[in-house]
Structure formats: C-alpha cells, structure tokens
Amino acid sequence: MEKRFESFTIFDFQEQFPDDKSCMDYLSNIKWADGYVCPKCGNTKFCKGDKEHIRQCTKCNYLESPTSSTLFHKVKFPLLKAFYIVYYVSTNKKGISSTELSRKLGLRQKTCWLFKQKVMHGMKSSGNNKIQGKAEVDESLVGGQEEGVVGRKKGKKKLVVFAIEKKGRGVSRFYGKVIEKSSAIELGDFMKANIAPDAMVKTDEWTGYKPLKKDFINLIQIPSGKKGENFSELHRVIMGFKGWLRGMHHHANHLQAYINEYTYRFNRNFMKANIFDNLLNRMMNAKPCPYKMIIC
Ligand SMILES: [Zn+2]
C-alpha cells in the first residue's frame, strides 16, 4: 500500500499567506536570512527605505527590495497571486495549465503563462543530487504529432536523453535533457551532470555510450530487447512524462522547461510537506529571468 506523506494543504497556505504583506515578509526573511550585505558596496548596515520592506544601505544609499535579483523581480501583479501560482505549480500532482491559473486567479492567461515559465526556471535541477546506485539511460523522441516515427529518426520531434535511479522495485529519481544528437559529447555532458561516476549505469548498445565507459567505470551496454523490455522501468517513467506533456499544450521551444517541471515534482514525491518552501527558496536564489529571455 502506498504510504501517505503529509502535504502542505491549501488551508495551511491560506493561513500562512493571507495577504501581500505576509508574502513580502516571507521573501524578506529568505533574502536576508544570513544578514544584510549591500550588493553595491558590501556594507552590512542598513536603514528602512522609502517603502516597507525596502532596505537602504547606510553608506551608498542603495535601495534594495526583497524581490530584486530574484525570479520575483518586477512582477507586475499582486505578490499573493504570484505565491498562489508557485503553490499550485509545486503541489498539484500534475501541475497546472496557465488557462486554469487564469481562471482561478483572475489574471490574464498570458500573464500566468509568463510567470509560470519563471517558476519552471526555478525548478531546474541543481545538479546536487546525482543518481547513485542503479541507473538506466536512454534517449527518446518527444513532442510533435508524428506518432509511430521509430528509431533515431527525428522528424519534428525533439530528442531527449533520460535517466532514472532505481531503488527497490521503484524509481527514485528522474532527469532529462533536450539534445541535438545522440553523440558521446552530448550524452556524456548530461550523464556527468546527473549521474555519480561510480553508479551502475545501464545503456543500450548505441555507439555513443561506448566512450563514456572511461567516465563511468560501472557502465554496461546491453541490447534494448524486444520493445525495450530491458529498460522497462525507464520506459514506463518516460511514457508517464509523455502522457502528462500531451495535456499541457506546450511549445516545442520550451520543452526543457517542461522536463524540469515534471522531474522536479517527480523527484520530490517523498518530500511533499516542504516542496512549496523549497521552490520559493530556489526562486529567491535564482538569477532574474526577464520576460524577453523566456520569449526568445
Ligand atoms: Zn552600499
């Protein structure tokens, strides 16, 4: 039977964040958790700025808001609504579309879409939790309308390399990266970023994996088997991702962001209670991501 994990309910959320001020207090606590340091001159003394929550450096008079240099930078709608978006994206098992966010929060769909892209930016893997123990790696074509295209022929689809960590009879971690081609360089970059060098890595017999045996001492290559039966857990997880993606009306150019979103939640399935808090912290520590950068 599935073990149930305590989660951060909508009631917990509403109690903790009744208004914009409580959200700003919270961000302020994250921003200056280790004390105040002026980003311009390094001074550690401040006085209150012209508005609440703004800190002013006593030496160079630089004004700083809790949201500056974070993914909340220059958000043009109430912070409480931005918190609701982070809440829904992080805690809904399957995420939430921008159309639904728009209906729930009374914001324009485009506004929700753009801010959600920023949230997804915060969900990018930190690279701090590499796959250990048993790993499986394989590539798959994702997106587009061309079902039935087999092998490594790409068509309009994008090529993605995926990896899982197996634990017991289940899968404990899942990562993916959009790549141009299945070259040893691209496969290797992804694997080195996400898999520990001594993990027991299993791949199919594709030549692109062969040179990687020098980086992964326990890498073995085996035939994929009929319908990929030797990689059944990995393929099951990839199918789950593809099924979810079909319901998201995603744009191919943003595929990596959707992979980040899906794997972020997947990898935190056992830490539901602090997933919201974790994502807020990541958004506060990530570099701002201007809307221009998202659209390009
Ligand atoms: Zn200063």
XYZ file of N, CA, C and O in Angstrom, residues 99-191:
372
model
N -4.113 28.436 -18.418
C -5.541 28.758 -18.575
C -6.274 28.541 -17.253
O -7.115 29.346 -16.865
N -5.930 27.462 -16.576
C -6.596 27.201 -15.305
C -6.164 28.208 -14.241
O -6.974 28.668 -13.444
N -4.890 28.566 -14.247
C -4.402 29.587 -13.306
C -5.145 30.895 -13.556
O -5.559 31.583 -12.625
N -5.330 31.224 -14.824
C -6.014 32.457 -15.206
C -7.441 32.477 -14.647
O -7.883 33.470 -14.067
N -8.132 31.353 -14.773
C -9.497 31.255 -14.239
C -9.512 31.374 -12.726
O -10.343 32.061 -12.143
N -8.583 30.704 -12.060
C -8.573 30.691 -10.596
C -8.225 32.052 -10.008
O -8.733 32.429 -8.956
N -7.298 32.766 -10.665
C -6.718 33.955 -10.041
C -7.172 35.276 -10.654
O -6.833 36.349 -10.162
N -7.957 35.208 -11.742
C -8.415 36.446 -12.361
C -7.279 37.247 -12.972
O -7.288 38.471 -12.942
N -6.296 36.552 -13.506
C -5.207 37.225 -14.232
C -5.322 36.824 -15.694
O -5.961 35.827 -16.015
N -4.691 37.584 -16.585
C -4.696 37.187 -17.998
C -3.912 35.884 -18.171
O -2.945 35.646 -17.455
N -4.365 35.087 -19.148
C -3.701 33.794 -19.375
C -2.226 33.998 -19.700
O -1.355 33.277 -19.217
N -1.920 35.013 -20.491
C -0.530 35.254 -20.883
C 0.331 35.621 -19.667
O 1.480 35.188 -19.557
N -0.256 36.408 -18.775
C 0.457 36.794 -17.541
C 0.809 35.543 -16.746
O 1.929 35.386 -16.260
N -0.171 34.634 -16.632
C 0.046 33.378 -15.891
C 1.101 32.534 -16.590
O 1.976 31.954 -15.949
N 1.007 32.459 -17.914
C 1.950 31.643 -18.678
C 3.371 32.143 -18.456
O 4.281 31.361 -18.177
N 3.554 33.463 -18.566
C 4.899 34.033 -18.420
C 5.454 33.826 -17.012
O 6.604 33.437 -16.839
N 4.623 34.051 -16.007
C 5.140 33.874 -14.645
C 5.410 32.394 -14.360
O 6.381 32.033 -13.705
N 4.554 31.534 -14.916
C 4.776 30.105 -14.714
C 6.105 29.667 -15.326
O 6.785 28.792 -14.792
N 6.493 30.274 -16.442
C 7.799 29.961 -17.037
C 8.921 30.297 -16.049
O 9.924 29.604 -15.965
N 8.733 31.389 -15.297
C 9.738 31.764 -14.294
C 9.784 30.722 -13.163
O 10.859 30.371 -12.683
N 8.601 30.282 -12.753
C 8.549 29.255 -11.703
C 9.275 28.002 -12.194
O 10.080 27.397 -11.471
N 9.014 27.646 -13.457
C 9.643 26.455 -14.032
C 11.164 26.617 -14.101
O 11.913 25.663 -13.949
N 11.589 27.842 -14.315
C 13.021 28.148 -14.316
C 13.636 27.789 -12.953
O 14.743 27.262 -12.876
N 12.880 28.060 -11.899
C 13.338 27.733 -10.542
C 13.355 26.234 -10.271
O 13.960 25.778 -9.307
N 12.669 25.467 -11.135
C 12.592 24.022 -10.932
C 13.739 23.272 -11.611
O 13.821 22.044 -11.527
N 14.605 24.013 -12.269
C 15.740 23.399 -12.956
C 16.603 22.639 -11.951
O 16.852 23.123 -10.851
N 17.069 21.465 -12.358
C 17.859 20.640 -11.442
C 19.119 21.373 -10.977
O 19.796 22.020 -11.764
N 19.412 21.252 -9.695
C 20.584 21.923 -9.133
C 21.858 21.143 -9.434
O 22.955 21.675 -9.325
N 21.715 19.882 -9.806
C 22.894 19.041 -10.040
C 23.507 18.536 -8.741
O 24.542 17.871 -8.750
N 22.857 18.851 -7.623
C 23.405 18.439 -6.317
C 23.011 17.025 -5.905
O 23.573 16.480 -4.970
N 21.998 16.480 -6.572
C 21.527 15.147 -6.183
C 21.728 14.164 -7.324
O 20.793 13.792 -8.026
N 22.948 13.779 -7.523
C 23.246 12.874 -8.632
C 22.690 11.470 -8.366
O 22.569 11.044 -7.220
N 22.376 10.801 -9.459
C 21.879 9.430 -9.371
C 22.994 8.519 -8.838
O 24.123 8.575 -9.307
N 22.656 7.720 -7.835
C 23.610 6.789 -7.228
C 23.091 5.368 -7.464
O 21.945 5.183 -7.808
N 23.913 4.394 -7.208
C 23.430 3.014 -7.287
C 23.088 2.617 -8.708
O 23.884 2.796 -9.613
N 21.854 2.095 -8.899
C 21.476 1.595 -10.221
C 20.863 2.692 -11.092
O 19.878 3.325 -10.694
N 21.441 2.886 -12.271
C 20.930 3.905 -13.192
C 20.630 3.292 -14.551
O 21.269 2.324 -14.956
N 19.647 3.854 -15.232
C 19.370 3.467 -16.620
C 19.298 4.736 -17.449
O 18.726 5.730 -17.008
N 19.877 4.700 -18.635
C 19.885 5.872 -19.517
C 19.397 5.456 -20.901
O 19.753 4.389 -21.398
N 18.576 6.296 -21.521
C 18.151 6.044 -22.895
C 17.648 7.345 -23.511
O 17.307 8.271 -22.790
N 17.613 7.393 -24.831
C 17.070 8.575 -25.491
C 15.681 8.251 -26.023
O 15.364 7.097 -26.283
N 14.893 9.315 -26.211
C 13.557 9.118 -26.750
C 13.148 10.380 -27.489
O 13.588 11.472 -27.151
N 12.304 10.214 -28.503
C 11.795 11.378 -29.231
C 10.531 11.867 -28.533
O 9.663 11.083 -28.184
N 10.456 13.172 -28.334
C 9.344 13.728 -27.562
C 8.663 14.850 -28.337
O 9.326 15.665 -28.971
N 7.331 14.906 -28.216
C 6.557 16.011 -28.787
C 6.226 15.782 -30.245
O 6.453 14.704 -30.789
N 5.685 16.818 -30.883
C 5.317 16.712 -32.293
C 4.096 15.826 -32.470
O 3.564 15.279 -31.516
N 3.657 15.690 -33.694
C 2.428 14.941 -33.959
C 2.716 13.593 -34.606
O 1.804 12.879 -34.970
N 4.007 13.308 -34.823
C 4.316 12.140 -35.642
C 4.464 10.865 -34.833
O 5.553 10.351 -34.678
N 3.363 10.380 -34.320
C 3.417 9.105 -33.608
C 3.866 8.025 -34.593
O 3.554 8.077 -35.775
N 4.611 7.067 -34.124
C 4.999 5.967 -34.996
C 6.344 6.149 -35.668
O 6.828 5.262 -36.334
N 6.969 7.340 -35.482
C 8.329 7.501 -36.007
C 9.248 6.715 -35.094
O 9.268 6.944 -33.895
N 9.962 5.761 -35.652
C 10.778 4.908 -34.785
C 12.270 5.154 -34.944
O 12.706 5.781 -35.892
N 13.010 4.614 -34.027
C 14.462 4.687 -34.089
C 14.968 6.091 -33.818
O 14.335 6.860 -33.123
N 16.136 6.424 -34.397
C 16.730 7.715 -34.084
C 16.426 8.756 -35.151
O 17.100 9.753 -35.272
N 15.408 8.504 -35.987
C 14.996 9.499 -36.977
C 14.114 10.514 -36.263
O 13.183 10.176 -35.545
N 14.414 11.788 -36.438
C 13.844 12.794 -35.557
C 12.525 13.424 -35.999
O 11.648 13.663 -35.189
N 12.390 13.762 -37.298
C 11.192 14.470 -37.729
C 11.052 15.773 -36.970
O 12.046 16.424 -36.681
N 9.831 16.156 -36.619
C 9.621 17.400 -35.889
C 9.803 17.228 -34.391
O 9.742 18.178 -33.625
N 9.984 16.011 -33.978
C 10.123 15.761 -32.548
C 11.491 16.194 -32.058
O 12.404 16.373 -32.840
N 11.602 16.311 -30.741
C 12.903 16.650 -30.156
C 13.478 15.411 -29.489
O 12.742 14.613 -28.904
N 14.792 15.323 -29.586
C 15.470 14.196 -28.974
C 15.793 14.541 -27.520
O 16.303 15.625 -27.228
N 15.442 13.624 -26.622
C 15.696 13.865 -25.208
C 16.423 12.657 -24.628
O 16.064 11.520 -24.931
N 17.458 12.909 -23.831
C 18.108 11.805 -23.126
C 17.560 11.804 -21.691
O 17.465 12.845 -21.052
N 17.143 10.629 -21.247
C 16.542 10.476 -19.916
C 17.385 9.536 -19.067
O 18.043 8.638 -19.593
N 17.332 9.718 -17.765
C 17.989 8.786 -16.846
C 17.117 8.594 -15.616
O 16.428 9.524 -15.178
N 17.153 7.373 -15.085
C 16.450 7.115 -13.821
C 17.409 6.482 -12.820
O 18.416 5.876 -13.202
N 17.061 6.636 -11.555
C 17.734 5.897 -10.486
C 16.726 4.869 -10.000
O 15.588 5.224 -9.677
N 17.140 3.611 -9.965
C 16.230 2.567 -9.492
C 16.495 2.288 -8.017
O 17.648 2.203 -7.597
N 15.424 2.179 -7.268
C 15.581 1.817 -5.858
C 14.508 0.796 -5.521
O 13.330 1.055 -5.750
N 14.915 -0.361 -5.015
C 13.953 -1.421 -4.752
C 13.231 -1.764 -6.044
O 13.867 -1.966 -7.076
N 11.898 -1.743 -6.009
C 11.151 -2.053 -7.226
C 10.655 -0.800 -7.924
O 9.900 -0.850 -8.881
N 11.083 0.356 -7.397
C 10.581 1.603 -7.974
C 11.689 2.479 -8.544
O 12.838 2.077 -8.648
N 11.286 3.683 -8.911
C 12.212 4.655 -9.477
C 12.281 5.842 -8.526
O 11.259 6.431 -8.184
N 13.492 6.171 -8.059
C 13.591 7.220 -7.049
C 14.005 8.585 -7.607
O 13.761 9.614 -6.982
N 14.644 8.614 -8.772
C 14.976 9.905 -9.379
C 14.806 9.806 -10.883
O 14.925 8.726 -11.478
N 14.559 10.974 -11.499
C 14.303 11.023 -12.941
C 14.831 12.348 -13.475
O 14.507 13.403 -12.922
N 15.672 12.288 -14.500
C 16.195 13.510 -15.121
C 16.079 13.408 -16.636
O 16.055 12.308 -17.189
N 16.063 14.557 -17.309
C 16.018 14.553 -18.767
C 16.596 15.823 -19.348
O 16.551 16.872 -18.719
N 17.141 15.707 -20.563
C 17.709 16.887 -21.217
C 17.501 16.818 -22.726
O 17.752 15.774 -23.346
N 17.058 17.918 -23.308
C 16.913 18.003 -24.757
C 18.307 18.070 -25.364
O 19.142 18.849 -24.914
N 18.550 17.209 -26.369
C 19.861 17.223 -27.031
C 19.680 17.328 -28.544
O 18.606 17.035 -29.064
N 20.727 17.760 -29.227
C 20.691 17.881 -30.686
C 20.821 16.507 -31.325
O 20.073 16.147 -32.211
N 21.851 15.771 -30.903
C 22.034 14.417 -31.430
C 22.647 13.508 -30.355
O 23.209 13.994 -29.376
N 22.529 12.197 -30.589
C 22.993 11.231 -29.578
C 24.498 11.036 -29.636
O 24.977 9.908 -29.764
N 25.250 12.108 -29.562
C 26.706 11.990 -29.625
C 27.250 11.703 -28.234
O 26.616 12.011 -27.228
N 28.453 11.137 -28.190
C 29.077 10.852 -26.895
C 29.236 12.139 -26.089
O 29.103 12.134 -24.868
N 29.486 13.262 -26.772
C 29.682 14.536 -26.063
C 28.393 14.971 -25.368
O 28.378 15.256 -24.172
N 27.291 14.990 -26.127
C 26.036 15.441 -25.533
C 25.508 14.460 -24.480
O 25.038 14.866 -23.427
N 25.595 13.161 -24.793
C 25.140 12.162 -23.808
C 26.007 12.257 -22.554
O 25.513 12.214 -21.427
N 27.324 12.423 -22.776
C 28.267 12.497 -21.664
C 28.026 13.717 -20.785
O 28.056 13.616 -19.558
N 27.771 14.879 -21.399
C 27.506 16.092 -20.611
C 26.319 15.880 -19.673
O 26.360 16.237 -18.498
N 25.263 15.307 -20.229
C 24.066 15.055 -19.419
C 24.365 14.069 -18.296
O 24.012 14.277 -17.138
N 25.061 12.976 -18.652
C 25.313 11.930 -17.651
C 26.248 12.410 -16.548
O 26.036 12.130 -15.371
